[in-house]
Amino acid sequence: MKLQRKNMLRASALGALVVSGALVLTACGSDDNTKDNGSASSKPAAAAGDITCGDAKGKLLASGSSAQKNAVDLWVKNYMAACSGVEVNYKSSSSGEGIVAFNQGTVGFAGSDSALKPEQVEESKKICTGGQGIDLPMVGGPIALGFNVAGVDKLNLDAATVANIFNDKIKKWDDEAIKKLNPGVTLPGTAIQHFHRSEDSGTTENLGKYLKATAGDAWPHEAAKKWPAPGGLGASGSAGVATQVKQVDGSIGYFELSYATSQNIKTVDLNTGAAAPVKATGENASKAIAAAKIAGTGSDLALKLDYTTKAEGAYPIVLVTYEVVCDKGNKAETLPTVKSFLNYTASDAGQKILLENGYAPIPAEINAKVRDIIASLA
């Protein structure tokens, strides 16, 4: 017990965080996962601020969203340092692959950048004996539009222009539609090369939801995890798309903000109809996500986001990553570890680590409900 207490991680003061329930997660962290943000403490555990290992033991497998990979890496590092004999292995793949693995019963939880579809919930009942899969919001933030155009340091776009670029309608950077949005900027005649995710992706689906809601006829496609538009080139994971944009002159792609930050990729400012174009930042994403409403029922905490916001400084291309678990019928051998680990990620300490590493916490009111649901998992 003494050893366990020594290994507990205690959050520092979160005054501003407690007051501001409007803060939410920015894009999923940097690629540098070596920073240790935990601090050892010999004091007794605080109710929501420490890692409590409890009956956690053995190996816990999880997989899914690459958007939350860097966040999970930080959590796993601190959690495993506190809970000796416990191994948490998160495979960063895609939301689609994570849900498949969850419904096949091969992982204890999955990460997904979009809530479960009704048919996925129905399928989950085969694995969640007496229960079903539910969505617990844990990570969120802006989906940045990263660009690499020689000689261009600042770029403004609106929804219709973004749609026409990714729909292969606008083919050169000096197109009149882009020039109109960027007066005074010298745009080259370089051909546009747009990159998208090659695998099913919740990030793709969230970008699609934004374009469907805001771009009108310029985006005739339904939002889906599979990239729907013609042209462009696919790359694996957010890291793969970011790498291509970093390397190719004339390119544009979409990925969580942290990938742009870590690779020094310039990002588009969005003309939303507000007084000024909005930058992709955690603070600006917070202004959009803070208005999210719980759309799920029962223990499911799926959120409804407003992609059409014109609020000043609100960046509307956002996502929330959910941890998908069974409300009932979790495997007995992994349930204690699932609850222990997710209790940490949803704790003040877990959320504070996000804040310190280019993220922002889930709104306090919603996060309190997440904690209650985790405690009730069976």
Short mmCIF file of N, CA and C in Angstrom, two decimals, residues 280-368:
data_model
loop_
_atom_site.label_atom_id
_atom_site.label_comp_id
_atom_site.label_asym_id
_atom_site.label_seq_id
_atom_site.Cartn_x
_atom_site.Cartn_y
_atom_site.Cartn_z
N ALA A 280 -6.82 28.17 -36.24
CA ALA A 280 -6.96 26.86 -35.60
C ALA A 280 -6.11 26.82 -34.34
N THR A 281 -6.72 27.10 -33.22
CA THR A 281 -6.04 27.04 -31.93
C THR A 281 -6.93 26.31 -30.93
N GLY A 282 -6.32 25.85 -29.86
CA GLY A 282 -7.09 25.18 -28.83
C GLY A 282 -8.13 26.09 -28.22
N GLU A 283 -7.74 27.33 -27.94
CA GLU A 283 -8.67 28.27 -27.34
C GLU A 283 -9.87 28.51 -28.26
N ASN A 284 -9.59 28.66 -29.57
CA ASN A 284 -10.69 28.91 -30.51
C ASN A 284 -11.57 27.69 -30.70
N ALA A 285 -10.97 26.50 -30.66
CA ALA A 285 -11.78 25.28 -30.71
C ALA A 285 -12.65 25.16 -29.47
N SER A 286 -12.11 25.60 -28.33
CA SER A 286 -12.86 25.55 -27.08
C SER A 286 -14.16 26.34 -27.19
N LYS A 287 -14.09 27.47 -27.87
CA LYS A 287 -15.28 28.32 -28.00
C LYS A 287 -16.37 27.62 -28.81
N ALA A 288 -15.96 26.76 -29.74
CA ALA A 288 -16.94 26.01 -30.54
C ALA A 288 -17.46 24.80 -29.78
N ILE A 289 -16.57 24.05 -29.13
CA ILE A 289 -16.97 22.79 -28.49
C ILE A 289 -17.73 23.04 -27.19
N ALA A 290 -17.49 24.19 -26.56
CA ALA A 290 -18.14 24.47 -25.28
C ALA A 290 -19.66 24.46 -25.40
N ALA A 291 -20.17 24.70 -26.59
CA ALA A 291 -21.61 24.72 -26.81
C ALA A 291 -22.18 23.35 -27.13
N ALA A 292 -21.35 22.31 -27.10
CA ALA A 292 -21.82 20.96 -27.42
C ALA A 292 -22.90 20.51 -26.45
N LYS A 293 -23.86 19.75 -26.97
CA LYS A 293 -24.94 19.20 -26.17
C LYS A 293 -24.83 17.67 -26.16
N ILE A 294 -25.23 17.07 -25.06
CA ILE A 294 -25.24 15.60 -24.98
C ILE A 294 -26.41 15.08 -25.80
N ALA A 295 -26.10 14.29 -26.83
CA ALA A 295 -27.13 13.73 -27.70
C ALA A 295 -27.42 12.27 -27.39
N GLY A 296 -26.53 11.62 -26.65
CA GLY A 296 -26.71 10.22 -26.31
C GLY A 296 -27.78 10.05 -25.24
N THR A 297 -28.22 8.83 -25.06
CA THR A 297 -29.22 8.52 -24.05
C THR A 297 -28.66 7.50 -23.06
N GLY A 298 -29.23 7.47 -21.88
CA GLY A 298 -28.76 6.54 -20.86
C GLY A 298 -27.31 6.84 -20.49
N SER A 299 -26.49 5.82 -20.55
CA SER A 299 -25.07 5.98 -20.20
C SER A 299 -24.22 6.49 -21.35
N ASP A 300 -24.82 6.62 -22.52
CA ASP A 300 -24.07 7.09 -23.69
C ASP A 300 -23.98 8.62 -23.67
N LEU A 301 -22.76 9.15 -23.79
CA LEU A 301 -22.54 10.59 -23.70
C LEU A 301 -22.07 11.18 -25.03
N ALA A 302 -22.57 10.65 -26.14
CA ALA A 302 -22.26 11.22 -27.46
C ALA A 302 -22.71 12.67 -27.49
N LEU A 303 -21.89 13.51 -28.13
CA LEU A 303 -22.15 14.95 -28.16
C LEU A 303 -22.61 15.41 -29.54
N LYS A 304 -23.40 16.46 -29.56
CA LYS A 304 -23.80 17.11 -30.80
C LYS A 304 -23.05 18.44 -30.90
N LEU A 305 -22.25 18.61 -31.95
CA LEU A 305 -21.45 19.81 -32.14
C LEU A 305 -22.12 20.73 -33.16
N ASP A 306 -21.87 22.03 -33.02
CA ASP A 306 -22.41 23.01 -33.96
C ASP A 306 -21.30 23.45 -34.91
N TYR A 307 -21.31 22.88 -36.12
CA TYR A 307 -20.27 23.20 -37.10
C TYR A 307 -20.54 24.51 -37.82
N THR A 308 -21.71 25.09 -37.64
CA THR A 308 -22.09 26.28 -38.39
C THR A 308 -21.90 27.56 -37.58
N THR A 309 -21.29 27.48 -36.42
CA THR A 309 -21.14 28.64 -35.57
C THR A 309 -20.42 29.79 -36.28
N LYS A 310 -20.91 31.00 -36.04
CA LYS A 310 -20.26 32.21 -36.53
C LYS A 310 -19.81 33.08 -35.37
N ALA A 311 -19.76 32.50 -34.20
CA ALA A 311 -19.33 33.23 -33.01
C ALA A 311 -17.91 33.74 -33.20
N GLU A 312 -17.64 34.94 -32.69
CA GLU A 312 -16.31 35.52 -32.84
C GLU A 312 -15.26 34.63 -32.21
N GLY A 313 -14.24 34.30 -32.98
CA GLY A 313 -13.13 33.51 -32.47
C GLY A 313 -13.40 32.04 -32.29
N ALA A 314 -14.55 31.54 -32.76
CA ALA A 314 -14.87 30.12 -32.61
C ALA A 314 -14.43 29.36 -33.86
N TYR A 315 -13.52 28.40 -33.69
CA TYR A 315 -13.02 27.60 -34.81
C TYR A 315 -13.91 26.36 -34.95
N PRO A 316 -14.62 26.22 -36.09
CA PRO A 316 -15.70 25.23 -36.15
C PRO A 316 -15.33 23.82 -36.59
N ILE A 317 -14.14 23.61 -37.17
CA ILE A 317 -13.79 22.24 -37.59
C ILE A 317 -13.17 21.54 -36.39
N VAL A 318 -14.01 20.88 -35.64
CA VAL A 318 -13.57 20.28 -34.37
C VAL A 318 -13.99 18.82 -34.31
N LEU A 319 -13.35 18.11 -33.42
CA LEU A 319 -13.75 16.73 -33.16
C LEU A 319 -13.69 16.46 -31.68
N VAL A 320 -14.40 15.45 -31.26
CA VAL A 320 -14.29 14.91 -29.91
C VAL A 320 -14.00 13.43 -30.06
N THR A 321 -12.97 12.97 -29.38
CA THR A 321 -12.65 11.54 -29.40
C THR A 321 -13.28 10.87 -28.18
N TYR A 322 -13.97 9.77 -28.46
CA TYR A 322 -14.64 9.00 -27.40
C TYR A 322 -13.85 7.74 -27.08
N GLU A 323 -13.90 7.35 -25.81
CA GLU A 323 -13.47 6.00 -25.44
C GLU A 323 -14.74 5.16 -25.43
N VAL A 324 -14.74 4.10 -26.22
CA VAL A 324 -15.91 3.24 -26.37
C VAL A 324 -15.73 2.02 -25.46
N VAL A 325 -16.71 1.82 -24.57
CA VAL A 325 -16.67 0.71 -23.62
C VAL A 325 -18.06 0.08 -23.54
N CYS A 326 -18.14 -1.06 -22.90
CA CYS A 326 -19.44 -1.66 -22.60
C CYS A 326 -19.99 -1.04 -21.32
N ASP A 327 -21.27 -0.68 -21.32
CA ASP A 327 -21.85 -0.21 -20.05
C ASP A 327 -22.01 -1.39 -19.09
N LYS A 328 -22.35 -2.56 -19.63
CA LYS A 328 -22.41 -3.80 -18.88
C LYS A 328 -21.82 -4.91 -19.73
N GLY A 329 -21.31 -5.93 -19.09
CA GLY A 329 -20.79 -7.06 -19.84
C GLY A 329 -19.33 -6.94 -20.23
N ASN A 330 -18.59 -6.04 -19.58
CA ASN A 330 -17.15 -5.98 -19.80
C ASN A 330 -16.48 -7.26 -19.30
N LYS A 331 -15.38 -7.62 -19.90
CA LYS A 331 -14.69 -8.84 -19.48
C LYS A 331 -14.17 -8.69 -18.05
N ALA A 332 -14.44 -9.67 -17.25
CA ALA A 332 -14.10 -9.60 -15.82
C ALA A 332 -12.61 -9.40 -15.60
N GLU A 333 -11.78 -10.02 -16.48
CA GLU A 333 -10.34 -9.95 -16.27
C GLU A 333 -9.75 -8.57 -16.59
N THR A 334 -10.44 -7.76 -17.41
CA THR A 334 -9.90 -6.45 -17.76
C THR A 334 -10.71 -5.28 -17.20
N LEU A 335 -11.93 -5.54 -16.70
CA LEU A 335 -12.78 -4.46 -16.22
C LEU A 335 -12.10 -3.60 -15.16
N PRO A 336 -11.43 -4.17 -14.13
CA PRO A 336 -10.79 -3.31 -13.13
C PRO A 336 -9.76 -2.37 -13.73
N THR A 337 -9.02 -2.85 -14.73
CA THR A 337 -7.99 -2.01 -15.36
C THR A 337 -8.63 -0.94 -16.24
N VAL A 338 -9.68 -1.31 -16.96
CA VAL A 338 -10.40 -0.32 -17.78
C VAL A 338 -10.90 0.81 -16.90
N LYS A 339 -11.54 0.48 -15.78
CA LYS A 339 -12.09 1.50 -14.90
C LYS A 339 -10.98 2.33 -14.25
N SER A 340 -9.93 1.67 -13.82
CA SER A 340 -8.82 2.38 -13.18
C SER A 340 -8.15 3.35 -14.16
N PHE A 341 -7.87 2.87 -15.36
CA PHE A 341 -7.19 3.71 -16.35
C PHE A 341 -8.07 4.88 -16.79
N LEU A 342 -9.34 4.62 -17.11
CA LEU A 342 -10.22 5.69 -17.56
C LEU A 342 -10.56 6.66 -16.43
N ASN A 343 -10.59 6.17 -15.19
CA ASN A 343 -10.75 7.09 -14.06
C ASN A 343 -9.61 8.10 -14.04
N TYR A 344 -8.41 7.63 -14.37
CA TYR A 344 -7.27 8.55 -14.42
C TYR A 344 -7.39 9.52 -15.58
N THR A 345 -7.73 9.03 -16.78
CA THR A 345 -7.78 9.94 -17.94
C THR A 345 -8.84 11.02 -17.76
N ALA A 346 -9.92 10.69 -17.04
CA ALA A 346 -11.00 11.66 -16.81
C ALA A 346 -10.80 12.46 -15.54
N SER A 347 -9.74 12.17 -14.78
CA SER A 347 -9.50 12.87 -13.52
C SER A 347 -8.95 14.26 -13.77
N ASP A 348 -8.91 15.09 -12.75
CA ASP A 348 -8.30 16.40 -12.87
C ASP A 348 -6.85 16.30 -13.33
N ALA A 349 -6.13 15.32 -12.76
CA ALA A 349 -4.73 15.14 -13.13
C ALA A 349 -4.58 14.75 -14.59
N GLY A 350 -5.42 13.81 -15.04
CA GLY A 350 -5.36 13.37 -16.44
C GLY A 350 -5.70 14.49 -17.40
N GLN A 351 -6.71 15.27 -17.07
CA GLN A 351 -7.11 16.37 -17.94
C GLN A 351 -6.09 17.51 -17.88
N LYS A 352 -5.46 17.73 -16.74
CA LYS A 352 -4.45 18.77 -16.60
C LYS A 352 -3.24 18.48 -17.49
N ILE A 353 -2.88 17.20 -17.60
CA ILE A 353 -1.77 16.83 -18.48
C ILE A 353 -2.07 17.24 -19.92
N LEU A 354 -3.33 17.06 -20.33
CA LEU A 354 -3.72 17.48 -21.67
C LEU A 354 -3.53 18.98 -21.83
N LEU A 355 -3.96 19.72 -20.85
CA LEU A 355 -3.86 21.18 -20.88
C LEU A 355 -2.41 21.62 -21.02
N GLU A 356 -1.51 20.88 -20.39
CA GLU A 356 -0.10 21.24 -20.39
C GLU A 356 0.63 20.81 -21.67
N ASN A 357 -0.02 20.05 -22.51
CA ASN A 357 0.65 19.49 -23.68
C ASN A 357 -0.10 19.79 -24.98
N GLY A 358 -0.64 21.00 -25.07
CA GLY A 358 -1.27 21.42 -26.31
C GLY A 358 -2.70 20.96 -26.46
N TYR A 359 -3.31 20.50 -25.40
CA TYR A 359 -4.71 20.09 -25.41
C TYR A 359 -5.52 21.02 -24.52
N ALA A 360 -6.79 20.74 -24.40
CA ALA A 360 -7.62 21.42 -23.40
C ALA A 360 -8.61 20.40 -22.86
N PRO A 361 -9.04 20.55 -21.62
CA PRO A 361 -9.90 19.53 -21.00
C PRO A 361 -11.32 19.50 -21.56
N ILE A 362 -11.95 18.37 -21.37
CA ILE A 362 -13.38 18.24 -21.66
C ILE A 362 -14.12 19.18 -20.69
N PRO A 363 -15.20 19.84 -21.12
CA PRO A 363 -15.93 20.73 -20.22
C PRO A 363 -16.27 20.04 -18.90
N ALA A 364 -16.11 20.78 -17.81
CA ALA A 364 -16.22 20.19 -16.47
C ALA A 364 -17.56 19.51 -16.24
N GLU A 365 -18.65 20.10 -16.70
CA GLU A 365 -19.97 19.53 -16.47
C GLU A 365 -20.11 18.18 -17.16
N ILE A 366 -19.61 18.08 -18.39
CA ILE A 366 -19.68 16.81 -19.13
C ILE A 366 -18.72 15.80 -18.51
N ASN A 367 -17.53 16.27 -18.13
CA ASN A 367 -16.53 15.36 -17.58
C ASN A 367 -16.99 14.75 -16.26
N ALA A 368 -17.76 15.49 -15.49
CA ALA A 368 -18.29 14.93 -14.25
C ALA A 368 -19.22 13.75 -14.53
#
